[in-house]
Amino acid sequence: MSTAGRGLHGQVLDTLGPAITAGDYPPGSVLRTDELAQRFDVSRSVMREAVRVLESMHLVESRRRVGVTVRPRAEWNVYDPQVIRWRLAGADRPHQLRSLTVLRSAIEPIAAGLAARNATSEQCAELTRNALGMVANSRGHKLAEYLVHDVAFHRVVLTASGNEMFARLGDVVAEVLTGRTEHEVMFEDPDPAAVTLHVQVAEAVREGDWRRAEDLTREITVGALQELDILAP
Amino acid sequence: MSTAGRGLHGQVLDTLGPAITAGDYPPGSVLRTDELAQRFDVSRSVMREAVRVLESMHLVESRRRVGVTVRPRAEWNVYDPQVIRWRLAGADRPHQLRSLTVLRSAIEPIAAGLAARNATSEQCAELTRNALGMVANSRGHKLAEYLVHDVAFHRVVLTASGNEMFARLGDVVAEVLTGRTEHEVMFEDPDPAAVTLHVQVAEAVREGDWRRAEDLTREITVGALQELDILAP
DNA sequence: GTGACATATAAGTCTGACTTTTTGTTCCTG
DNA sequence: CAGGAACAAAAAGTCAGACTTATATGTCAC
C-alpha cells in the first residue's frame, strides 16, 4: 500500500522510517551509515540513498564526522504522506489521529465553501452519487462499501475546492477515515445524522450555497472530533 | 537560506528542483540518470541520491528500463517546505502565493482559537511583545523590523495552538509574509487596521476568549486575501 | 493478430579506494 | 592556568568501474 518495495532502499525505509517516527531512536540519537548498512545487509550506496530520503523528510540530519542524528519531532515534515503513514502505523497513532482530525476541521469547511463556488457539474454529480452511496450502505454492517463512498465524497470536495493544497489532503483524509473503520472501534452502523449531513452538503454545493456547504461540513468535522473524544477522552 | 549546499547532491537539487517545479520538464518528461550526472558533472552515486530525494517529494518517478519520469503536478508533495520554496521562487509564484494564503485563511483562525485555550503565559507574553513590536514599527518605512515581529507573531500563534500540524505551517507563513514585503509591492506602511487586529488577537488569546481570537484572526486572513486580489486581480 | 521468446536498455547494486570536513585532543606558549 | 595552534582520528562524502535485474520493445512462429 505504501511506497513499498521500490528498490532495496525502499525496503530499508519501510523498517527504519517507522522505527524513527515511533521514537525507537529518540531525538539526538546518532546513527552511523556503515553500521546501518551492515545491520540491514545492504551496500553503503543503498543506505546513503535511504538516509537522503529520511533527510529530505527532516527526520534526520547527516553531518560529517558525527553521523546521522535524529532530529526533534517538531522539525519533522509531518505533512509528508509517508511520514503520516508511518506514524499512523506506530505507537502515537491516537495522537496523530487527533492532530489530523483537527486539521480536517479547519480545512474541510473552507474547502466545501470553495467547492460550492467552483465545482463543475460532473463533480456535483459525483458528490451526490457518493452521498447516495453512503445512504444505501448506512445500514446492515456494510461498512466497507460505506467507507468507499465516504472517502470518495471528501476527496471530491477537496479537489473541487480548486485549491491544490486542499486537494493534496485527500490522501490524508482517506487515511484517517480508513483507519477509523479498520483500527478504531466502529462496530455500529454510521451515525444517521452524519449521513444526512453529507447528502445536504452535496445539495448545498450543487446549489452554490457556499455558506451552507461550509456550515454543514463544519458540523460533520465537529462530529468527527466528538467521536474521537468519546473513543479516547 | 534553503537546504543549500548540503553536499554535492544538494547543489544538484538547487538547480534541478526549481527547474522541475517551474515546468521546464513537463509532466511525462523522461530524464536519464547517466545523462544528468554528466550534465551536472557529478558521479552517478550523487545523482542517484538527488533523484531519490526528488522521488520522495513525488516530483519524479524512477522506473527501470524507462528512466526518471516527471510526475503530474497533482501528485507533488506541495506541503514539502523545499518544494514550496522552489515554487515560490519560480514562475507560478502568484498562483502558489494564492494557494498558501487561502490555506492560511483556513488554518490560522482555528489555530488562534486553540491558542486562546492552550497558550502558556510565556506564549501570551511573546504574543503581546510582538504585537507591540508591530505597532512600534508600523510607521516610517521600518518594514524590515515590522516583518520580523509579524512573522514571530503568527509563528507563536501556530505553535501555541498545541497542534503539531498547525505548528509546522510556521515556516510556510513566514515564507508568505516575507515574500509579500520582498517581492510584492509593499512600499506603503502596513494597514493600521491590520496592526490593531494583531494587538486585539493577543488580548483575546491572553483572556482565553477563543471565539474572539478566532474571529479577529479570520479578519486578518481575509484582509490578506483581499490584499492579494488587489495586487493580482 | 496473438503469443512466446529474445534483446537491448537503463536503473539498481556492490565494492574498494580516495577526499574532505569536523571534532577532540595534545601540546606549546603566554 | 588559560588560550590557542597544530595534529590526528573518525565518519560522511565522492568517485569509478563492474556487475545484476527488471522490463519495454521488437521478432518470429503459429
Coordinates of C-alpha atoms (C1' of nucleotides) in Angstrom, one line a residue:
Chain A
M1 CA 0.0 0.0 0.0
S2 CA 2.8 2.4 0.9
T3 CA 5.7 3.4 -1.4
A4 CA 6.8 -0.1 -0.6
G5 CA 9.5 -2.3 -2.1
R6 CA 10.5 0.3 -4.6
G7 CA 14.0 -0.9 -4.6
L8 CA 16.3 -2.0 -1.8
H9 CA 16.5 1.4 -0.2
G10 CA 12.7 1.4 0.0
Q11 CA 12.8 -1.8 2.0
V12 CA 15.2 -0.3 4.4
L13 CA 13.0 2.7 4.8
D14 CA 10.0 0.5 5.5
T15 CA 11.8 -0.6 8.6
L16 CA 13.9 2.5 9.5
G17 CA 11.1 5.1 8.9
P18 CA 8.6 3.5 11.3
A19 CA 11.3 2.9 13.9
I20 CA 12.4 6.6 13.9
T21 CA 8.9 8.0 13.9
A22 CA 7.9 5.6 16.6
G23 CA 10.7 7.1 18.8
D24 CA 12.8 3.9 18.9
Y25 CA 15.7 6.3 18.2
P26 CA 15.0 9.4 20.4
P27 CA 15.9 12.8 19.1
G28 CA 19.6 13.3 19.3
S29 CA 20.4 9.7 18.7
V30 CA 23.3 9.2 16.4
L31 CA 23.4 6.5 13.8
R32 CA 26.3 5.6 11.6
T33 CA 25.7 4.9 7.9
D34 CA 28.2 2.0 7.8
E35 CA 26.7 0.3 10.8
L36 CA 23.2 0.6 9.4
A37 CA 24.4 -0.8 6.1
Q38 CA 25.7 -3.8 7.9
R39 CA 22.6 -4.2 10.0
F40 CA 20.3 -4.2 7.0
D41 CA 22.7 -6.1 4.9
V42 CA 22.8 -3.6 2.1
S43 CA 25.6 -1.7 0.5
R44 CA 26.6 1.7 1.7
S45 CA 25.3 3.3 -1.5
V46 CA 21.8 1.9 -0.9
M47 CA 22.0 3.1 2.8
R48 CA 23.1 6.5 1.7
E49 CA 20.0 6.8 -0.5
A50 CA 17.8 5.8 2.3
V51 CA 19.4 8.4 4.6
R52 CA 19.0 11.1 1.9
V53 CA 15.3 10.4 1.9
L54 CA 15.0 10.5 5.6
E55 CA 17.0 13.7 5.5
S56 CA 14.6 15.2 3.0
M57 CA 11.7 14.4 5.4
H58 CA 13.7 16.3 8.1
L59 CA 13.6 13.2 10.2
V60 CA 17.4 13.1 10.4
E61 CA 20.4 15.3 9.8
S62 CA 23.6 13.9 8.4
R63 CA 26.8 15.7 9.4
R64 CA 30.4 14.9 8.7
R65 CA 32.4 13.3 11.5
V66 CA 29.4 13.0 13.7
G67 CA 27.0 10.8 11.9
V68 CA 23.3 10.7 11.2
T69 CA 21.4 12.3 14.1
V70 CA 17.7 12.1 14.6
R71 CA 16.0 15.5 14.6
P72 CA 13.4 16.6 17.2
R73 CA 9.8 15.8 16.4
A74 CA 9.0 19.5 16.0
E75 CA 11.2 19.6 12.9
W76 CA 9.7 16.6 11.1
N77 CA 7.9 17.1 7.8
V78 CA 4.6 15.9 9.3
Y79 CA 2.7 16.6 6.1
D80 CA 4.7 14.0 4.2
P81 CA 2.2 11.3 3.4
Q82 CA 4.9 8.7 4.0
V83 CA 5.6 10.1 7.5
I84 CA 1.9 10.3 8.2
R85 CA 1.5 6.6 7.3
W86 CA 4.5 5.6 9.4
R87 CA 3.1 7.5 12.4
L88 CA -0.4 6.2 12.0
A89 CA 1.0 2.7 12.0
G90 CA 3.0 3.3 15.1
A91 CA 2.6 4.0 18.8
D92 CA 1.4 7.6 18.8
R93 CA -1.4 6.7 16.4
P94 CA -4.1 8.2 18.6
H95 CA -2.2 11.5 18.9
Q96 CA -1.6 11.7 15.2
L97 CA -5.2 10.8 14.5
R98 CA -6.3 13.7 16.7
S99 CA -3.9 16.2 15.0
L100 CA -5.2 15.2 11.6
T101 CA -8.8 15.4 12.6
V102 CA -8.3 18.9 14.0
L103 CA -6.6 19.8 10.7
R104 CA -9.7 18.4 8.9
S105 CA -12.0 20.5 11.0
A106 CA -10.1 23.6 9.8
I107 CA -9.7 22.7 6.2
E108 CA -12.8 20.9 5.0
P109 CA -15.4 23.5 5.8
I110 CA -13.5 26.1 3.9
A111 CA -12.9 23.6 1.1
A112 CA -16.6 22.8 0.9
G113 CA -17.4 26.5 0.7
L114 CA -15.0 26.9 -2.2
A115 CA -16.3 23.8 -3.8
A116 CA -19.8 25.3 -3.8
R117 CA -18.4 28.1 -5.9
N118 CA -16.1 26.2 -8.1
A119 CA -17.3 22.7 -8.5
T120 CA -18.1 21.5 -12.1
S121 CA -21.3 19.8 -12.9
E122 CA -19.5 16.5 -13.1
Q123 CA -18.1 17.0 -9.6
C124 CA -21.5 17.9 -8.3
A125 CA -22.9 14.7 -9.8
E126 CA -20.1 12.6 -8.3
L127 CA -20.8 14.2 -5.0
T128 CA -24.5 13.3 -4.9
R129 CA -23.7 9.9 -6.3
N130 CA -21.3 9.2 -3.4
A131 CA -23.7 10.7 -0.8
L132 CA -26.4 8.4 -2.0
G133 CA -23.9 5.5 -1.9
M134 CA -23.4 6.4 1.7
V135 CA -27.1 6.3 2.4
A136 CA -27.5 3.0 0.6
N137 CA -24.8 1.4 2.8
S138 CA -25.5 3.1 6.1
R139 CA -27.5 0.1 7.5
G140 CA -26.7 -3.5 7.7
H141 CA -23.0 -3.6 8.6
K142 CA -21.9 -2.7 5.1
L143 CA -19.1 -0.6 6.5
A144 CA -16.6 -1.4 3.7
E145 CA -18.9 -0.1 1.0
Y146 CA -19.9 2.9 3.1
L147 CA -16.2 3.8 3.6
V148 CA -15.5 3.8 -0.1
H149 CA -18.2 6.4 -0.8
D150 CA -17.3 8.4 2.3
V151 CA -13.6 8.6 1.2
A152 CA -14.6 9.4 -2.4
F153 CA -17.0 12.1 -1.2
H154 CA -14.5 14.0 0.8
R155 CA -11.9 13.6 -1.9
V156 CA -14.2 15.2 -4.4
V157 CA -15.0 18.1 -2.1
L158 CA -11.3 18.8 -1.6
T159 CA -10.5 18.5 -5.2
A160 CA -13.5 20.6 -6.3
S161 CA -12.3 23.4 -4.0
G162 CA -9.9 24.3 -6.7
N163 CA -7.1 24.7 -4.2
E164 CA -4.2 22.4 -4.8
M165 CA -3.1 22.5 -1.1
F166 CA -6.6 21.3 -0.1
A167 CA -6.7 18.7 -2.9
R168 CA -3.5 17.2 -1.7
L169 CA -5.1 16.4 1.7
G170 CA -7.4 13.9 0.0
D171 CA -4.9 11.1 0.8
V172 CA -4.7 12.2 4.4
V173 CA -8.4 12.3 4.9
A174 CA -8.7 8.9 3.2
E175 CA -6.1 7.6 5.7
V176 CA -8.0 8.9 8.7
L177 CA -11.3 7.6 7.5
T178 CA -10.0 4.2 6.6
G179 CA -8.1 4.0 9.9
R180 CA -11.3 4.9 11.8
T181 CA -13.2 1.9 10.5
E182 CA -10.2 -0.5 10.5
H183 CA -8.4 0.0 13.7
E184 CA -10.7 2.1 15.8
V185 CA -13.9 0.6 17.2
M186 CA -16.7 1.0 14.7
F187 CA -18.9 -1.9 15.2
E188 CA -22.1 0.1 14.9
D189 CA -23.5 1.4 11.6
P190 CA -22.5 5.0 11.0
D191 CA -24.4 7.9 12.6
P192 CA -27.6 8.6 10.6
A193 CA -27.2 12.3 11.3
A194 CA -23.7 12.3 9.7
V195 CA -25.1 10.6 6.6
T196 CA -27.8 13.1 6.2
L197 CA -25.3 15.9 6.6
H198 CA -23.3 14.5 3.6
V199 CA -26.4 14.5 1.5
Q200 CA -27.1 18.1 2.4
V201 CA -23.6 19.2 1.7
A202 CA -23.9 17.7 -1.8
E203 CA -27.2 19.7 -2.2
A204 CA -25.6 22.9 -1.0
V205 CA -22.6 22.6 -3.3
R206 CA -24.9 21.8 -6.2
E207 CA -26.9 24.9 -5.4
G208 CA -23.8 27.0 -5.0
D209 CA -24.8 27.9 -1.4
W210 CA -21.3 28.2 -0.1
R211 CA -22.3 29.4 3.3
R212 CA -24.5 26.4 3.9
A213 CA -21.9 24.0 2.5
E214 CA -19.4 25.4 4.8
D215 CA -21.6 25.2 7.9
L216 CA -22.8 21.7 7.2
T217 CA -19.3 20.5 6.6
R218 CA -18.3 22.1 9.9
E219 CA -20.9 20.0 11.6
I220 CA -19.5 16.9 10.0
T221 CA -16.0 17.6 11.2
V222 CA -17.2 18.6 14.6
G223 CA -18.9 15.3 14.8
A224 CA -15.7 13.6 13.9
L225 CA -13.9 15.4 16.7
Q226 CA -16.6 14.5 19.2
E227 CA -16.4 10.9 18.1
L228 CA -12.7 11.0 18.8
D229 CA -13.3 12.4 22.2
I230 CA -15.7 9.6 23.0
L231 CA -13.3 6.9 21.9
A232 CA -10.2 8.4 23.6
P233 CA -11.2 11.1 26.1
Chain B
M1 CA 18.6 30.2 3.1
S2 CA 17.3 27.0 1.7
T3 CA 18.7 23.5 2.4
A4 CA 21.5 24.7 0.2
G5 CA 24.9 23.3 -0.4
R6 CA 24.5 20.4 2.0
G7 CA 26.7 18.2 -0.1
L8 CA 27.0 17.9 -3.9
H9 CA 23.6 16.3 -4.3
G10 CA 22.2 19.4 -2.6
Q11 CA 23.7 21.6 -5.2
V12 CA 22.3 19.5 -8.0
L13 CA 18.8 19.8 -6.3
D14 CA 19.2 23.5 -6.1
T15 CA 19.2 23.5 -9.9
L16 CA 17.1 20.5 -10.8
G17 CA 14.3 21.1 -8.2
P18 CA 13.4 24.6 -9.3
A19 CA 13.6 23.5 -13.0
I20 CA 11.1 20.7 -12.5
T21 CA 8.7 22.7 -10.3
A22 CA 8.9 25.5 -12.8
G23 CA 7.7 23.2 -15.5
D24 CA 11.0 23.2 -17.6
Y25 CA 10.5 19.4 -17.8
P26 CA 6.7 19.0 -18.3
P27 CA 5.0 16.0 -16.7
G28 CA 5.8 12.8 -18.5
S29 CA 9.3 14.0 -19.5
V30 CA 11.9 11.4 -19.2
L31 CA 15.3 12.1 -17.7
R32 CA 18.2 9.6 -17.6
T33 CA 20.4 9.4 -14.6
D34 CA 23.6 9.0 -16.5
E35 CA 22.9 11.9 -18.7
L36 CA 22.1 14.1 -15.8
A37 CA 25.2 13.0 -14.0
Q38 CA 27.2 14.1 -17.0
R39 CA 25.4 17.4 -17.3
F40 CA 25.9 18.3 -13.7
D41 CA 29.4 16.8 -13.7
V42 CA 28.9 14.6 -10.7
S43 CA 29.2 10.9 -10.2
R44 CA 26.2 8.6 -10.7
S45 CA 26.0 7.9 -7.0
V46 CA 25.5 11.6 -6.2
M47 CA 22.9 11.9 -9.0
R48 CA 21.1 8.9 -7.7
E49 CA 20.8 10.4 -4.2
A50 CA 19.4 13.6 -5.8
V51 CA 16.9 11.5 -7.7
R52 CA 15.9 9.7 -4.6
V53 CA 15.1 13.0 -2.9
L54 CA 13.0 14.2 -5.8
E55 CA 11.3 10.8 -5.8
S56 CA 10.4 11.2 -2.1
M57 CA 8.9 14.6 -2.9
H58 CA 6.8 12.8 -5.6
L59 CA 8.2 15.1 -8.2
V60 CA 9.6 12.2 -10.3
E61 CA 9.2 8.5 -10.5
S62 CA 12.2 6.3 -11.3
R63 CA 11.5 3.1 -13.2
R64 CA 13.8 0.5 -14.7
R65 CA 14.4 0.5 -18.4
V66 CA 12.5 3.7 -18.9
G67 CA 14.2 6.3 -16.8
V68 CA 13.2 9.1 -14.4
T69 CA 9.9 10.5 -15.4
V70 CA 8.4 13.8 -14.1
R71 CA 5.1 13.2 -12.4
P72 CA 2.0 15.4 -12.9
R73 CA 1.7 18.4 -10.7
A74 CA -1.3 17.0 -8.9
E75 CA 0.9 14.3 -7.3
W76 CA 3.6 16.6 -6.0
N77 CA 4.1 16.9 -2.3
V78 CA 3.1 20.5 -2.2
Y79 CA 3.5 20.7 1.5
D80 CA 7.2 20.0 1.4
P81 CA 8.9 23.2 2.5
Q82 CA 11.6 22.7 -0.1
V83 CA 9.0 22.3 -2.9
I84 CA 7.2 25.4 -1.6
R85 CA 10.4 27.4 -1.7
W86 CA 11.2 26.2 -5.2
R87 CA 7.7 27.1 -6.5
L88 CA 7.7 30.5 -4.7
A89 CA 11.0 31.3 -6.5
G90 CA 9.7 30.2 -9.9
A91 CA 7.2 31.3 -12.4
D92 CA 3.9 30.3 -10.8
R93 CA 4.8 32.3 -7.7
P94 CA 1.5 34.2 -7.8
H95 CA -0.5 31.0 -8.0
Q96 CA 1.4 29.4 -5.2
L97 CA 1.0 32.6 -3.1
R98 CA -2.7 32.5 -3.5
S99 CA -3.0 28.8 -2.6
L100 CA -1.0 29.4 0.5
T101 CA -2.9 32.4 1.5
V102 CA -6.2 30.5 1.2
L103 CA -4.6 27.8 3.3
R104 CA -3.7 30.4 5.9
S105 CA -7.3 31.7 5.9
A106 CA -8.5 28.2 6.8
I107 CA -5.8 27.3 9.4
E108 CA -4.9 30.4 11.3
P109 CA -8.4 31.3 12.7
I110 CA -8.8 27.8 14.1
A111 CA -5.2 27.9 15.4
A112 CA -5.8 31.2 17.1
G113 CA -8.9 29.8 18.8
L114 CA -6.9 26.8 20.1
A115 CA -4.1 29.1 21.2
A116 CA -6.6 31.0 23.3
R117 CA -7.3 27.8 25.1
N118 CA -3.8 26.3 25.3
A119 CA -1.3 29.1 25.2
T120 CA 1.1 29.3 28.2
S121 CA 1.7 32.6 29.9
E122 CA 5.1 32.9 28.3
Q123 CA 3.5 32.4 24.9
C124 CA 0.9 35.1 25.7
A125 CA 3.7 37.4 26.7
E126 CA 5.6 36.8 23.5
L127 CA 2.4 37.4 21.6
T128 CA 1.8 40.9 23.1
R129 CA 5.5 41.7 22.8
N130 CA 5.4 41.0 19.1
A131 CA 2.1 42.8 18.6
L132 CA 3.6 45.9 20.3
G133 CA 6.7 45.5 18.1
M134 CA 4.4 45.6 15.1
V135 CA 2.8 48.8 16.4
A136 CA 6.2 50.4 17.1
N137 CA 7.4 49.8 13.5
S138 CA 4.1 50.4 11.7
R139 CA 5.1 53.9 10.7
G140 CA 8.1 55.3 9.0
H141 CA 9.1 52.7 6.5
K142 CA 10.5 50.3 9.0
L143 CA 9.2 47.3 7.1
A144 CA 12.0 45.0 7.9
E145 CA 11.5 45.4 11.7
Y146 CA 7.8 45.2 11.3
L147 CA 8.1 41.9 9.3
V148 CA 10.2 40.3 12.0
H149 CA 7.5 40.8 14.6
D150 CA 4.7 39.9 12.2
V151 CA 6.4 36.6 11.4
A152 CA 7.1 35.9 15.0
F153 CA 3.6 36.7 16.0
H154 CA 2.0 34.2 13.6
R155 CA 4.6 31.6 14.4
V156 CA 3.7 31.9 18.1
V157 CA 0.0 31.6 17.4
L158 CA 0.5 28.4 15.4
T159 CA 2.8 26.9 17.9
A160 CA 0.6 27.8 20.9
S161 CA -2.3 26.1 19.2
G162 CA -0.8 22.9 20.5
N163 CA -1.4 21.1 17.2
E164 CA 1.8 19.9 15.5
M165 CA 0.3 20.1 12.1
F166 CA -0.5 23.8 12.6
A167 CA 2.8 24.5 14.2
R168 CA 4.6 23.1 11.2
L169 CA 3.0 25.7 9.0
G170 CA 5.0 28.4 10.7
D171 CA 7.7 28.2 8.1
V172 CA 5.1 28.5 5.3
V173 CA 3.5 31.6 6.8
A174 CA 6.9 33.1 7.3
E175 CA 7.7 32.5 3.7
V176 CA 4.5 34.1 2.5
L177 CA 4.9 37.1 4.8
T178 CA 8.5 37.6 3.8
G179 CA 7.8 37.2 0.2
R180 CA 5.0 39.8 0.4
T181 CA 7.3 42.5 1.6
E182 CA 10.3 41.4 -0.6
H183 CA 8.9 40.6 -4.0
E184 CA 5.4 42.0 -3.9
V185 CA 4.8 45.7 -3.9
M186 CA 4.7 47.0 -0.4
F187 CA 6.0 50.5 -0.5
E188 CA 3.4 51.8 1.9
D189 CA 3.4 51.3 5.6
P190 CA 1.3 48.4 6.7
D191 CA -2.5 48.8 7.1
P192 CA -3.2 50.3 10.5
A193 CA -6.4 48.2 10.8
A194 CA -4.3 45.0 10.5
V195 CA -1.9 46.2 13.1
T196 CA -4.8 46.9 15.5
L197 CA -6.2 43.4 14.8
H198 CA -3.0 41.8 15.8
V199 CA -3.0 43.6 19.1
Q200 CA -6.5 42.6 19.7
V201 CA -5.8 38.9 18.9
A202 CA -3.0 39.0 21.5
E203 CA -5.5 40.4 24.0
A204 CA -8.2 37.8 23.2
V205 CA -5.7 34.9 23.5
R206 CA -4.4 36.2 26.8
E207 CA -8.0 36.4 28.1
G208 CA -8.8 33.0 26.8
D209 CA -11.6 34.3 24.6
W210 CA -11.2 31.7 21.9
R211 CA -14.2 32.8 19.9
R212 CA -12.9 36.4 19.6
A213 CA -9.4 35.2 18.9
E214 CA -10.8 33.1 16.0
D215 CA -12.9 35.9 14.6
L216 CA -10.2 38.5 14.8
T217 CA -7.7 36.2 13.1
R218 CA -10.2 35.5 10.4
E219 CA -10.4 39.2 9.8
I220 CA -6.6 39.3 9.4
T221 CA -6.5 36.5 6.9
V222 CA -9.5 37.9 5.0
G223 CA -7.5 41.1 4.7
A224 CA -4.5 39.2 3.4
L225 CA -6.7 37.6 0.7
Q226 CA -8.2 41.0 -0.3
E227 CA -4.7 42.4 -0.5
L228 CA -3.8 39.6 -2.9
D229 CA -6.9 40.4 -5.0
I230 CA -5.9 44.0 -5.3
L231 CA -2.4 43.2 -6.3
A232 CA -3.3 40.4 -8.8
P233 CA -7.0 40.5 -9.5
Chain C
dG1 C1' -3.5 -10.8 -34.9
dT2 C1' -1.7 -13.3 -30.9
dG3 C1' 1.5 -15.3 -28.0
dA4 C1' 6.1 -16.8 -26.8
dC5 C1' 10.8 -15.5 -26.9
dA6 C1' 15.0 -12.8 -27.5
dT7 C1' 17.4 -8.5 -26.9
dA8 C1' 18.7 -4.1 -25.7
dT9 C1' 18.4 -0.6 -22.3
dA10 C1' 18.6 2.0 -18.2
dA11 C1' 18.1 1.6 -13.4
dG12 C1' 19.8 -0.9 -9.4
dT13 C1' 23.5 -2.8 -6.6
dC14 C1' 28.1 -3.7 -4.8
dT15 C1' 32.9 -2.9 -3.8
dG16 C1' 37.0 -0.5 -2.8
dA17 C1' 39.8 3.4 -2.8
dC18 C1' 40.2 8.0 -2.0
dT19 C1' 38.9 13.0 -0.3
dT20 C1' 37.0 16.3 2.9
dT21 C1' 35.2 18.2 6.9
dT22 C1' 34.9 18.4 11.6
dT23 C1' 35.7 17.3 16.3
dG24 C1' 38.5 16.5 20.1
dT25 C1' 43.0 16.1 21.9
dT26 C1' 47.5 17.3 22.6
dC27 C1' 50.9 20.3 23.4
dC28 C1' 53.0 24.6 23.2
dT29 C1' 53.2 29.4 24.7
dG30 C1' 51.9 33.5 27.4
Chain D
dC1 C1' 46.3 28.0 34.4
dA2 C1' 44.2 30.0 30.1
dG3 C1' 44.2 30.2 25.3
dG4 C1' 45.2 28.8 21.0
dA5 C1' 47.6 26.4 17.3
dA6 C1' 48.7 22.1 15.3
dC7 C1' 47.6 17.4 14.8
dA8 C1' 45.1 13.0 14.4
dA9 C1' 41.2 10.3 14.0
dA10 C1' 36.5 9.4 12.6
dA11 C1' 32.7 9.5 9.8
dA12 C1' 30.4 11.2 5.8
dG13 C1' 31.2 12.4 1.1
dT14 C1' 32.7 11.4 -3.6
dC15 C1' 34.2 8.7 -7.4
dA16 C1' 34.9 4.9 -10.9
dG17 C1' 34.0 0.5 -12.6
dA18 C1' 32.0 -3.9 -12.9
dC19 C1' 28.1 -6.4 -12.5
dT20 C1' 22.8 -7.6 -11.9
dT21 C1' 18.0 -7.2 -12.7
dA22 C1' 13.8 -5.8 -14.5
dT23 C1' 11.2 -4.5 -18.4
dA24 C1' 9.8 -2.3 -22.8
dT25 C1' 10.0 -3.4 -27.3
dG26 C1' 10.8 -5.8 -31.3
dT27 C1' 10.8 -10.5 -33.7
dC28 C1' 9.3 -14.6 -35.1
dA29 C1' 6.4 -18.6 -35.5
dC30 C1' 1.7 -20.0 -35.4

